[in-house]
Amino acid sequence: MANISWSIQFKTVLKIMLVFFHVALFLSLIVHFKTGGTLSFGNHTMTGRLGGLFFFAVTAVLAGFASLISFYLVLINRRVIYIISLALCIAYLIYTDSRSVLLGVIVGCFIQYFFNLKIQKKKTTKTIVFFIVFYVLYRIYSAYNLGGANVEDDLEFRTKIWSTALLGIYQEPYLGYGDSLYFLTNMNYALKDFYEQLNDPHSSYLALILQSGLIAFFMLFYFLYRILKGMVLKPNIYNLFVISLFGFWLISGSTGGAFFNLNYSLLSVLFNFTLIALAFHPSLWPTNSIRIKEVGLSSEKHENEGNFKSINIL
């Protein structure tokens, strides 16, 4: 997937992804209603939150990711179709009722908008427009009492599973458990009255440490730090978008999923794609190239022969 992505324009990759997201979200909407889903906001119930083909949290991340792509395309090309796409994605996102994903989208859009203005040397007072727009969005969100009618119960629920996760980390801090066995036993034992099995502690950070340990956790985030540092030092329209995606992942992962575990769930694959196919796209790194052959990588530099493609690294 990375090889294909590196061989075509960055914007084309995003357009293909956007089409995929819209198809998945539309099918999810149809399945949601076909399986008894409603438009009854405010009760934080499974029937009132958009899930469809996926669990509602997964649908929320897809809508959030698509929102950031749409926002990026609006910034560089204010075509009506991208504005409509952004509006639809935000509507899907509100319907899924995921607070952390919504916050991740707001932060991601702010990163794109604010720093894009700085690059173009425009007055940053235009950020006022940004805050007005998203304040209206927040008011719409809160007006329908989204985020759960029983916030205290939700907090108590998360406190229990996070406490159980921290106990597991204390027992196996360095290398973790290597699988999800800990989730399927201890989590469900601690919450035996919960209506479904828990495969993760609803925190991508805790999930990664439980599965792979603190050593892998710090290795991954040091790698992310090096990538983001290189982008921040030489910002452009391309890598600002990728920085916004990482901001989105880091915030969304605080209260949901197992995004960083590289375990081939849909969201983990999407995170991998961000990390490799998008973050190392040739459009982002104009120097320090290596070569990619049809199979494998070669460290030869500067030549551009045969089936070799040029990408860039830190």
PDB file of C-alpha atoms in Angstrom:
ATOM      1  CA  MET A   1       0.000   0.000   0.000  1.00  0.00           C
ATOM      2  CA  ALA A   2       2.851   2.351   0.806  1.00  0.00           C
ATOM      3  CA  ASN A   3       4.580   1.576  -2.523  1.00  0.00           C
ATOM      4  CA  ILE A   4       1.405   2.435  -4.441  1.00  0.00           C
ATOM      5  CA  SER A   5       0.866   5.608  -2.411  1.00  0.00           C
ATOM      6  CA  TRP A   6       4.417   6.831  -2.948  1.00  0.00           C
ATOM      7  CA  SER A   7       4.087   6.375  -6.707  1.00  0.00           C
ATOM      8  CA  ILE A   8       1.132   8.776  -7.106  1.00  0.00           C
ATOM      9  CA  GLN A   9       0.459  12.360  -6.061  1.00  0.00           C
ATOM     10  CA  PHE A  10      -0.184  13.028  -2.406  1.00  0.00           C
ATOM     11  CA  LYS A  11      -3.485  14.795  -3.124  1.00  0.00           C
ATOM     12  CA  THR A  12      -4.639  11.873  -5.273  1.00  0.00           C
ATOM     13  CA  VAL A  13      -4.017   9.471  -2.386  1.00  0.00           C
ATOM     14  CA  LEU A  14      -6.196  11.618  -0.152  1.00  0.00           C
ATOM     15  CA  LYS A  15      -8.999  11.826  -2.723  1.00  0.00           C
ATOM     16  CA  ILE A  16      -9.053   8.032  -3.057  1.00  0.00           C
ATOM     17  CA  MET A  17      -9.167   7.690   0.721  1.00  0.00           C
ATOM     18  CA  LEU A  18     -11.969  10.250   0.936  1.00  0.00           C
ATOM     19  CA  VAL A  19     -14.094   8.287  -1.543  1.00  0.00           C
ATOM     20  CA  PHE A  20     -13.513   5.118   0.492  1.00  0.00           C
ATOM     21  CA  PHE A  21     -14.560   6.859   3.707  1.00  0.00           C
ATOM     22  CA  HIS A  22     -17.731   8.302   2.207  1.00  0.00           C
ATOM     23  CA  VAL A  23     -18.758   4.906   0.827  1.00  0.00           C
ATOM     24  CA  ALA A  24     -18.091   3.244   4.203  1.00  0.00           C
ATOM     25  CA  LEU A  25     -19.962   5.956   6.130  1.00  0.00           C
ATOM     26  CA  PHE A  26     -22.958   5.925   3.794  1.00  0.00           C
ATOM     27  CA  LEU A  27     -23.217   2.129   3.970  1.00  0.00           C
ATOM     28  CA  SER A  28     -22.902   2.382   7.755  1.00  0.00           C
ATOM     29  CA  LEU A  29     -25.809   4.823   7.814  1.00  0.00           C
ATOM     30  CA  ILE A  30     -27.974   2.418   5.788  1.00  0.00           C
ATOM     31  CA  VAL A  31     -27.046  -0.570   7.973  1.00  0.00           C
ATOM     32  CA  HIS A  32     -27.666   1.526  11.099  1.00  0.00           C
ATOM     33  CA  PHE A  33     -31.298   2.143  10.132  1.00  0.00           C
ATOM     34  CA  LYS A  34     -31.789  -1.361   8.736  1.00  0.00           C
ATOM     35  CA  THR A  35     -30.788  -2.841  12.102  1.00  0.00           C
ATOM     36  CA  GLY A  36     -33.111  -0.656  14.186  1.00  0.00           C
ATOM     37  CA  GLY A  37     -30.986   2.425  14.649  1.00  0.00           C
ATOM     38  CA  THR A  38     -32.664   5.769  15.303  1.00  0.00           C
ATOM     39  CA  LEU A  39     -31.970   9.498  15.206  1.00  0.00           C
ATOM     40  CA  SER A  40     -32.738   9.894  18.896  1.00  0.00           C
ATOM     41  CA  PHE A  41     -29.862  11.996  20.167  1.00  0.00           C
ATOM     42  CA  GLY A  42     -29.200  12.549  23.825  1.00  0.00           C
ATOM     43  CA  ASN A  43     -29.492   9.141  25.474  1.00  0.00           C
ATOM     44  CA  HIS A  44     -26.052   7.882  24.516  1.00  0.00           C
ATOM     45  CA  THR A  45     -27.559   4.525  23.527  1.00  0.00           C
ATOM     46  CA  MET A  46     -26.248   2.127  20.909  1.00  0.00           C
ATOM     47  CA  THR A  47     -29.418   2.544  18.828  1.00  0.00           C
ATOM     48  CA  GLY A  48     -29.063   6.310  18.899  1.00  0.00           C
ATOM     49  CA  ARG A  49     -25.395   6.453  17.840  1.00  0.00           C
ATOM     50  CA  LEU A  50     -24.218   5.806  14.306  1.00  0.00           C
ATOM     51  CA  GLY A  51     -22.401   2.496  14.061  1.00  0.00           C
ATOM     52  CA  GLY A  52     -23.651   0.529  11.093  1.00  0.00           C
ATOM     53  CA  LEU A  53     -20.914  -1.607   9.569  1.00  0.00           C
ATOM     54  CA  PHE A  54     -18.669  -0.962  12.573  1.00  0.00           C
ATOM     55  CA  PHE A  55     -18.837  -0.199  16.261  1.00  0.00           C
ATOM     56  CA  PHE A  56     -19.762   3.464  16.712  1.00  0.00           C
ATOM     57  CA  ALA A  57     -16.245   4.437  17.906  1.00  0.00           C
ATOM     58  CA  VAL A  58     -14.727   3.016  14.699  1.00  0.00           C
ATOM     59  CA  THR A  59     -17.287   4.873  12.588  1.00  0.00           C
ATOM     60  CA  ALA A  60     -16.433   8.052  14.509  1.00  0.00           C
ATOM     61  CA  VAL A  61     -12.720   7.741  13.669  1.00  0.00           C
ATOM     62  CA  LEU A  62     -13.496   7.164   9.977  1.00  0.00           C
ATOM     63  CA  ALA A  63     -15.712  10.272   9.981  1.00  0.00           C
ATOM     64  CA  GLY A  64     -13.030  12.254  11.813  1.00  0.00           C
ATOM     65  CA  PHE A  65     -10.267  11.174   9.435  1.00  0.00           C
ATOM     66  CA  ALA A  66     -12.459  12.063   6.457  1.00  0.00           C
ATOM     67  CA  SER A  67     -13.221  15.444   8.052  1.00  0.00           C
ATOM     68  CA  LEU A  68      -9.524  16.301   8.214  1.00  0.00           C
ATOM     69  CA  ILE A  69      -8.983  15.277   4.579  1.00  0.00           C
ATOM     70  CA  SER A  70     -11.977  17.370   3.497  1.00  0.00           C
ATOM     71  CA  PHE A  71     -10.750  20.357   5.522  1.00  0.00           C
ATOM     72  CA  TYR A  72      -7.314  20.082   3.917  1.00  0.00           C
ATOM     73  CA  LEU A  73      -8.826  19.966   0.415  1.00  0.00           C
ATOM     74  CA  VAL A  74     -11.010  22.973   1.239  1.00  0.00           C
ATOM     75  CA  LEU A  75      -7.931  24.922   2.331  1.00  0.00           C
ATOM     76  CA  ILE A  76      -5.983  24.269  -0.870  1.00  0.00           C
ATOM     77  CA  ASN A  77      -8.923  24.252  -3.288  1.00  0.00           C
ATOM     78  CA  ARG A  78     -12.210  25.798  -2.187  1.00  0.00           C
ATOM     79  CA  ARG A  79     -14.419  23.709  -4.439  1.00  0.00           C
ATOM     80  CA  VAL A  80     -18.031  23.209  -3.442  1.00  0.00           C
ATOM     81  CA  ILE A  81     -17.700  19.428  -3.507  1.00  0.00           C
ATOM     82  CA  TYR A  82     -15.063  19.499  -0.750  1.00  0.00           C
ATOM     83  CA  ILE A  83     -17.161  21.868   1.366  1.00  0.00           C
ATOM     84  CA  ILE A  84     -20.138  19.496   1.032  1.00  0.00           C
ATOM     85  CA  SER A  85     -17.837  16.589   1.905  1.00  0.00           C
ATOM     86  CA  LEU A  86     -16.684  18.383   5.066  1.00  0.00           C
ATOM     87  CA  ALA A  87     -20.273  19.138   6.101  1.00  0.00           C
ATOM     88  CA  LEU A  88     -21.315  15.510   5.612  1.00  0.00           C
ATOM     89  CA  CYS A  89     -18.330  14.196   7.546  1.00  0.00           C
ATOM     90  CA  ILE A  90     -19.024  16.533  10.476  1.00  0.00           C
ATOM     91  CA  ALA A  91     -22.675  15.414  10.464  1.00  0.00           C
ATOM     92  CA  TYR A  92     -21.583  11.772  10.568  1.00  0.00           C
ATOM     93  CA  LEU A  93     -19.145  12.600  13.358  1.00  0.00           C
ATOM     94  CA  ILE A  94     -21.779  14.308  15.503  1.00  0.00           C
ATOM     95  CA  TYR A  95     -24.128  11.387  14.920  1.00  0.00           C
ATOM     96  CA  THR A  96     -21.534   8.888  16.207  1.00  0.00           C
ATOM     97  CA  ASP A  97     -21.338  10.889  19.450  1.00  0.00           C
ATOM     98  CA  SER A  98     -17.634  10.468  20.258  1.00  0.00           C
ATOM     99  CA  ARG A  99     -16.218  13.313  22.322  1.00  0.00           C
ATOM    100  CA  SER A 100     -12.535  12.435  22.021  1.00  0.00           C
ATOM    101  CA  VAL A 101     -12.723  12.043  18.225  1.00  0.00           C
ATOM    102  CA  LEU A 102     -14.566  15.358  17.878  1.00  0.00           C
ATOM    103  CA  LEU A 103     -11.883  17.071  19.983  1.00  0.00           C
ATOM    104  CA  GLY A 104      -9.202  15.419  17.835  1.00  0.00           C
ATOM    105  CA  VAL A 105     -10.831  16.825  14.680  1.00  0.00           C
ATOM    106  CA  ILE A 106     -11.025  20.323  16.151  1.00  0.00           C
ATOM    107  CA  VAL A 107      -7.343  20.254  17.141  1.00  0.00           C
ATOM    108  CA  GLY A 108      -6.366  18.788  13.756  1.00  0.00           C
ATOM    109  CA  CYS A 109      -8.278  21.455  11.838  1.00  0.00           C
ATOM    110  CA  PHE A 110      -6.750  24.167  14.014  1.00  0.00           C
ATOM    111  CA  ILE A 111      -3.231  22.890  13.262  1.00  0.00           C
ATOM    112  CA  GLN A 112      -3.928  22.997   9.521  1.00  0.00           C
ATOM    113  CA  TYR A 113      -5.644  26.384   9.537  1.00  0.00           C
ATOM    114  CA  PHE A 114      -3.451  28.328  11.950  1.00  0.00           C
ATOM    115  CA  PHE A 115      -0.064  27.197  10.648  1.00  0.00           C
ATOM    116  CA  ASN A 116      -1.181  27.456   7.033  1.00  0.00           C
ATOM    117  CA  LEU A 117      -1.930  31.118   7.705  1.00  0.00           C
ATOM    118  CA  LYS A 118       1.518  31.522   9.259  1.00  0.00           C
ATOM    119  CA  ILE A 119       3.197  30.005   6.189  1.00  0.00           C
ATOM    120  CA  GLN A 120       1.265  32.349   3.909  1.00  0.00           C
ATOM    121  CA  LYS A 121       2.145  35.257   6.254  1.00  0.00           C
ATOM    122  CA  LYS A 122      -1.473  36.198   6.659  1.00  0.00           C
ATOM    123  CA  LYS A 123      -2.944  37.778   9.749  1.00  0.00           C
ATOM    124  CA  THR A 124      -3.640  35.179  12.370  1.00  0.00           C
ATOM    125  CA  THR A 125      -6.718  37.156  13.435  1.00  0.00           C
ATOM    126  CA  LYS A 126      -8.509  34.941  10.927  1.00  0.00           C
ATOM    127  CA  THR A 127      -8.326  32.233  13.556  1.00  0.00           C
ATOM    128  CA  ILE A 128     -11.268  34.029  15.166  1.00  0.00           C
ATOM    129  CA  VAL A 129     -13.372  32.708  12.285  1.00  0.00           C
ATOM    130  CA  PHE A 130     -12.134  29.221  13.065  1.00  0.00           C
ATOM    131  CA  PHE A 131     -13.161  29.466  16.706  1.00  0.00           C
ATOM    132  CA  ILE A 132     -16.573  30.895  15.811  1.00  0.00           C
ATOM    133  CA  VAL A 133     -17.280  28.022  13.431  1.00  0.00           C
ATOM    134  CA  PHE A 134     -16.263  25.357  15.900  1.00  0.00           C
ATOM    135  CA  TYR A 135     -17.992  27.110  18.784  1.00  0.00           C
ATOM    136  CA  VAL A 136     -21.219  26.832  16.780  1.00  0.00           C
ATOM    137  CA  LEU A 137     -20.406  23.168  16.197  1.00  0.00           C
ATOM    138  CA  TYR A 138     -19.891  22.658  19.921  1.00  0.00           C
ATOM    139  CA  ARG A 139     -23.187  24.385  20.718  1.00  0.00           C
ATOM    140  CA  ILE A 140     -25.010  22.087  18.295  1.00  0.00           C
ATOM    141  CA  TYR A 141     -23.264  19.127  19.918  1.00  0.00           C
ATOM    142  CA  SER A 142     -24.186  20.155  23.470  1.00  0.00           C
ATOM    143  CA  ALA A 143     -27.727  21.269  22.533  1.00  0.00           C
ATOM    144  CA  TYR A 144     -28.650  17.659  21.793  1.00  0.00           C
ATOM    145  CA  ASN A 145     -27.053  16.532  25.054  1.00  0.00           C
ATOM    146  CA  LEU A 146     -24.584  14.431  23.127  1.00  0.00           C
ATOM    147  CA  GLY A 147     -21.729  12.769  24.961  1.00  0.00           C
ATOM    148  CA  GLY A 148     -24.005  10.792  27.240  1.00  0.00           C
ATOM    149  CA  ALA A 149     -26.880  11.554  29.541  1.00  0.00           C
ATOM    150  CA  ASN A 150     -25.082   9.797  32.412  1.00  0.00           C
ATOM    151  CA  VAL A 151     -21.614  11.323  32.327  1.00  0.00           C
ATOM    152  CA  GLU A 152     -20.961  10.298  35.937  1.00  0.00           C
ATOM    153  CA  ASP A 153     -21.703   6.644  35.130  1.00  0.00           C
ATOM    154  CA  ASP A 154     -19.449   6.846  32.096  1.00  0.00           C
ATOM    155  CA  LEU A 155     -16.627   8.252  34.220  1.00  0.00           C
ATOM    156  CA  GLU A 156     -17.106   5.508  36.804  1.00  0.00           C
ATOM    157  CA  PHE A 157     -16.998   2.888  34.050  1.00  0.00           C
ATOM    158  CA  ARG A 158     -13.758   4.245  32.610  1.00  0.00           C
ATOM    159  CA  THR A 159     -12.196   4.597  36.052  1.00  0.00           C
ATOM    160  CA  LYS A 160     -12.768   0.885  36.648  1.00  0.00           C
ATOM    161  CA  ILE A 161     -11.274  -0.328  33.386  1.00  0.00           C
ATOM    162  CA  TRP A 162      -8.321   2.078  33.543  1.00  0.00           C
ATOM    163  CA  SER A 163      -7.588   0.974  37.118  1.00  0.00           C
ATOM    164  CA  THR A 164      -7.638  -2.663  36.008  1.00  0.00           C
ATOM    165  CA  ALA A 165      -5.340  -1.800  33.090  1.00  0.00           C
ATOM    166  CA  LEU A 166      -2.869   0.005  35.358  1.00  0.00           C
ATOM    167  CA  LEU A 167      -2.787  -3.029  37.656  1.00  0.00           C
ATOM    168  CA  GLY A 168      -1.905  -5.194  34.657  1.00  0.00           C
ATOM    169  CA  ILE A 169       0.833  -2.775  33.599  1.00  0.00           C
ATOM    170  CA  TYR A 170       2.267  -2.895  37.117  1.00  0.00           C
ATOM    171  CA  GLN A 171       2.466  -6.694  36.863  1.00  0.00           C
ATOM    172  CA  GLU A 172       4.095  -6.807  33.392  1.00  0.00           C
ATOM    173  CA  PRO A 173       5.534  -3.321  32.810  1.00  0.00           C
ATOM    174  CA  TYR A 174       8.365  -3.872  30.332  1.00  0.00           C
ATOM    175  CA  LEU A 175       7.278  -6.438  27.724  1.00  0.00           C
ATOM    176  CA  GLY A 176       3.521  -6.614  28.272  1.00  0.00           C
ATOM    177  CA  TYR A 177       1.285  -9.641  27.731  1.00  0.00           C
ATOM    178  CA  GLY A 178       1.727 -10.004  23.978  1.00  0.00           C
ATOM    179  CA  ASP A 179      -1.978 -10.518  23.266  1.00  0.00           C
ATOM    180  CA  SER A 180      -5.461  -9.492  24.388  1.00  0.00           C
ATOM    181  CA  LEU A 181      -5.896 -12.296  26.933  1.00  0.00           C
ATOM    182  CA  TYR A 182      -5.590  -9.818  29.783  1.00  0.00           C
ATOM    183  CA  PHE A 183      -8.452  -7.738  28.350  1.00  0.00           C
ATOM    184  CA  LEU A 184     -10.763 -10.701  27.848  1.00  0.00           C
ATOM    185  CA  THR A 185     -10.335 -12.015  31.388  1.00  0.00           C
ATOM    186  CA  ASN A 186      -9.530  -9.333  33.950  1.00  0.00           C
ATOM    187  CA  MET A 187     -11.472  -6.527  32.269  1.00  0.00           C
ATOM    188  CA  ASN A 188     -14.660  -8.549  31.982  1.00  0.00           C
ATOM    189  CA  TYR A 189     -14.262  -9.952  35.478  1.00  0.00           C
ATOM    190  CA  ALA A 190     -13.989  -6.415  36.857  1.00  0.00           C
ATOM    191  CA  LEU A 191     -17.078  -5.372  34.894  1.00  0.00           C
ATOM    192  CA  LYS A 192     -19.119  -8.570  34.887  1.00  0.00           C
ATOM    193  CA  ASP A 193     -22.396  -6.657  34.529  1.00  0.00           C
ATOM    194  CA  PHE A 194     -21.261  -4.818  31.400  1.00  0.00           C
ATOM    195  CA  TYR A 195     -23.302  -5.657  28.313  1.00  0.00           C
ATOM    196  CA  GLU A 196     -20.405  -6.687  26.034  1.00  0.00           C
ATOM    197  CA  GLN A 197     -16.910  -8.129  26.110  1.00  0.00           C
ATOM    198  CA  LEU A 198     -14.069  -5.646  26.378  1.00  0.00           C
ATOM    199  CA  ASN A 199     -11.102  -6.208  24.081  1.00  0.00           C
ATOM    200  CA  ASP A 200      -9.198  -3.134  25.208  1.00  0.00           C
ATOM    201  CA  PRO A 201      -9.175  -0.665  28.112  1.00  0.00           C
ATOM    202  CA  HIS A 202     -10.681   2.152  26.017  1.00  0.00           C
ATOM    203  CA  SER A 203      -7.317   3.887  25.828  1.00  0.00           C
ATOM    204  CA  SER A 204      -4.862   3.275  23.004  1.00  0.00           C
ATOM    205  CA  TYR A 205      -1.981   4.240  25.276  1.00  0.00           C
ATOM    206  CA  LEU A 206      -2.878   1.714  27.979  1.00  0.00           C
ATOM    207  CA  ALA A 207      -3.707  -0.912  25.350  1.00  0.00           C
ATOM    208  CA  LEU A 208      -0.262  -0.570  23.762  1.00  0.00           C
ATOM    209  CA  ILE A 209       1.574  -0.831  27.083  1.00  0.00           C
ATOM    210  CA  LEU A 210      -0.504  -3.851  28.143  1.00  0.00           C
ATOM    211  CA  GLN A 211       0.159  -5.671  24.894  1.00  0.00           C
ATOM    212  CA  SER A 212       3.764  -4.678  24.149  1.00  0.00           C
ATOM    213  CA  GLY A 213       5.145  -3.079  27.317  1.00  0.00           C
ATOM    214  CA  LEU A 214       6.761   0.227  28.163  1.00  0.00           C
ATOM    215  CA  ILE A 215       9.845  -0.434  26.023  1.00  0.00           C
ATOM    216  CA  ALA A 216       7.808  -0.685  22.822  1.00  0.00           C
ATOM    217  CA  PHE A 217       5.657   2.253  23.934  1.00  0.00           C
ATOM    218  CA  PHE A 218       8.628   4.606  24.275  1.00  0.00           C
ATOM    219  CA  MET A 219      10.235   3.313  21.059  1.00  0.00           C
ATOM    220  CA  LEU A 220       7.080   4.052  19.044  1.00  0.00           C
ATOM    221  CA  PHE A 221       6.587   7.518  20.473  1.00  0.00           C
ATOM    222  CA  TYR A 222      10.250   8.410  20.077  1.00  0.00           C
ATOM    223  CA  PHE A 223       9.860   7.455  16.411  1.00  0.00           C
ATOM    224  CA  LEU A 224       6.756   9.675  16.185  1.00  0.00           C
ATOM    225  CA  TYR A 225       8.657  12.499  17.864  1.00  0.00           C
ATOM    226  CA  ARG A 226      11.454  12.293  15.288  1.00  0.00           C
ATOM    227  CA  ILE A 227       8.966  12.365  12.402  1.00  0.00           C
ATOM    228  CA  LEU A 228       7.012  15.308  13.795  1.00  0.00           C
ATOM    229  CA  LYS A 229      10.169  17.218  14.688  1.00  0.00           C
ATOM    230  CA  GLY A 230      11.389  16.995  11.089  1.00  0.00           C
ATOM    231  CA  MET A 231       8.018  18.210   9.786  1.00  0.00           C
ATOM    232  CA  VAL A 232       7.709  21.109  12.231  1.00  0.00           C
ATOM    233  CA  LEU A 233      11.194  22.393  11.367  1.00  0.00           C
ATOM    234  CA  LYS A 234      10.283  22.614   7.660  1.00  0.00           C
ATOM    235  CA  PRO A 235       6.498  23.050   7.536  1.00  0.00           C
ATOM    236  CA  ASN A 236       4.634  23.023   4.242  1.00  0.00           C
ATOM    237  CA  ILE A 237       1.035  22.436   3.173  1.00  0.00           C
ATOM    238  CA  TYR A 238       1.610  18.693   2.917  1.00  0.00           C
ATOM    239  CA  ASN A 239       3.240  17.905   6.215  1.00  0.00           C
ATOM    240  CA  LEU A 240       0.938  20.264   8.124  1.00  0.00           C
ATOM    241  CA  PHE A 241      -1.859  17.936   7.113  1.00  0.00           C
ATOM    242  CA  VAL A 242       0.072  14.884   8.329  1.00  0.00           C
ATOM    243  CA  ILE A 243       0.895  16.671  11.595  1.00  0.00           C
ATOM    244  CA  SER A 244      -2.821  17.309  12.035  1.00  0.00           C
ATOM    245  CA  LEU A 245      -3.491  13.586  11.520  1.00  0.00           C
ATOM    246  CA  PHE A 246      -1.036  12.650  14.256  1.00  0.00           C
ATOM    247  CA  GLY A 247      -2.636  15.242  16.551  1.00  0.00           C
ATOM    248  CA  PHE A 248      -5.964  13.617  15.758  1.00  0.00           C
ATOM    249  CA  TRP A 249      -4.667  10.115  16.545  1.00  0.00           C
ATOM    250  CA  LEU A 250      -2.994  11.166  19.798  1.00  0.00           C
ATOM    251  CA  ILE A 251      -6.151  12.830  21.151  1.00  0.00           C
ATOM    252  CA  SER A 252      -8.662  10.275  19.836  1.00  0.00           C
ATOM    253  CA  GLY A 253      -6.578   7.441  21.233  1.00  0.00           C
ATOM    254  CA  SER A 254      -6.696   8.824  24.765  1.00  0.00           C
ATOM    255  CA  THR A 255     -10.156   7.383  25.450  1.00  0.00           C
ATOM    256  CA  GLY A 256     -10.685   4.745  22.814  1.00  0.00           C
ATOM    257  CA  GLY A 257      -9.466   1.768  20.860  1.00  0.00           C
ATOM    258  CA  ALA A 258      -6.098   0.131  20.365  1.00  0.00           C
ATOM    259  CA  PHE A 259      -4.887   2.358  17.533  1.00  0.00           C
ATOM    260  CA  PHE A 260      -1.154   2.043  18.210  1.00  0.00           C
ATOM    261  CA  ASN A 261      -0.921  -1.734  18.685  1.00  0.00           C
ATOM    262  CA  LEU A 262      -0.235  -2.529  15.016  1.00  0.00           C
ATOM    263  CA  ASN A 263      -2.574  -5.535  15.366  1.00  0.00           C
ATOM    264  CA  TYR A 264      -4.363  -5.241  12.007  1.00  0.00           C
ATOM    265  CA  SER A 265      -7.700  -4.038  13.251  1.00  0.00           C
ATOM    266  CA  LEU A 266      -9.191  -1.477  10.864  1.00  0.00           C
ATOM    267  CA  LEU A 267      -8.122   1.545  12.917  1.00  0.00           C
ATOM    268  CA  SER A 268      -4.685   0.089  13.595  1.00  0.00           C
ATOM    269  CA  VAL A 269      -4.159  -0.399   9.848  1.00  0.00           C
ATOM    270  CA  LEU A 270      -5.323   3.171   9.250  1.00  0.00           C
ATOM    271  CA  PHE A 271      -2.811   4.415  11.823  1.00  0.00           C
ATOM    272  CA  ASN A 272      -0.088   2.332  10.137  1.00  0.00           C
ATOM    273  CA  PHE A 273      -1.039   3.889   6.812  1.00  0.00           C
ATOM    274  CA  THR A 274      -0.705   7.373   8.320  1.00  0.00           C
ATOM    275  CA  LEU A 275       2.634   6.457   9.855  1.00  0.00           C
ATOM    276  CA  ILE A 276       4.214   4.941   6.737  1.00  0.00           C
ATOM    277  CA  ALA A 277       2.355   5.697   3.510  1.00  0.00           C
ATOM    278  CA  LEU A 278       1.441   9.329   4.287  1.00  0.00           C
ATOM    279  CA  ALA A 279       4.181  10.495   6.651  1.00  0.00           C
ATOM    280  CA  PHE A 280       6.944   9.267   4.307  1.00  0.00           C
ATOM    281  CA  HIS A 281       5.367  10.338   1.033  1.00  0.00           C
ATOM    282  CA  PRO A 282       7.964  11.936  -1.308  1.00  0.00           C
ATOM    283  CA  SER A 283       6.006  15.194  -1.359  1.00  0.00           C
ATOM    284  CA  LEU A 284       6.875  15.711   2.322  1.00  0.00           C
ATOM    285  CA  TRP A 285      10.598  15.033   2.185  1.00  0.00           C
ATOM    286  CA  PRO A 286      12.491  16.670  -0.724  1.00  0.00           C
ATOM    287  CA  THR A 287      15.915  15.391   0.420  1.00  0.00           C
ATOM    288  CA  ASN A 288      17.629  12.328   1.926  1.00  0.00           C
ATOM    289  CA  SER A 289      16.048   9.903  -0.530  1.00  0.00           C
ATOM    290  CA  ILE A 290      16.274   6.148  -0.541  1.00  0.00           C
ATOM    291  CA  ARG A 291      15.033   3.766  -3.224  1.00  0.00           C
ATOM    292  CA  ILE A 292      12.133   1.397  -3.251  1.00  0.00           C
ATOM    293  CA  LYS A 293      12.179  -1.534  -5.628  1.00  0.00           C
ATOM    294  CA  GLU A 294       9.092  -3.581  -6.504  1.00  0.00           C
ATOM    295  CA  VAL A 295      10.010  -5.895  -3.645  1.00  0.00           C
ATOM    296  CA  GLY A 296      11.784  -4.521  -0.585  1.00  0.00           C
ATOM    297  CA  LEU A 297      13.886  -1.448   0.096  1.00  0.00           C
ATOM    298  CA  SER A 298      17.351  -0.495  -1.098  1.00  0.00           C
ATOM    299  CA  SER A 299      19.550   2.105   0.546  1.00  0.00           C
ATOM    300  CA  GLU A 300      21.206   3.205  -2.696  1.00  0.00           C
ATOM    301  CA  LYS A 301      21.018   6.972  -3.079  1.00  0.00           C
ATOM    302  CA  HIS A 302      20.675   9.486  -5.899  1.00  0.00           C
ATOM    303  CA  GLU A 303      20.243   7.054  -8.835  1.00  0.00           C
ATOM    304  CA  ASN A 304      16.805   6.667 -10.337  1.00  0.00           C
ATOM    305  CA  GLU A 305      16.907   3.413 -12.253  1.00  0.00           C
ATOM    306  CA  GLY A 306      14.354   0.912 -13.498  1.00  0.00           C
ATOM    307  CA  ASN A 307      11.615   0.191 -11.012  1.00  0.00           C
ATOM    308  CA  PHE A 308      13.175   2.272  -8.241  1.00  0.00           C
ATOM    309  CA  LYS A 309      10.960   4.962  -6.683  1.00  0.00           C
ATOM    310  CA  SER A 310      12.262   7.813  -4.575  1.00  0.00           C
ATOM    311  CA  ILE A 311      10.975   8.446  -1.091  1.00  0.00           C
ATOM    312  CA  ASN A 312      12.423  10.416   1.764  1.00  0.00           C
ATOM    313  CA  ILE A 313      13.311   9.769   5.381  1.00  0.00           C
ATOM    314  CA  LEU A 314      14.470  11.822   8.347  1.00  0.00           C
TER     315      LEU A 314
END
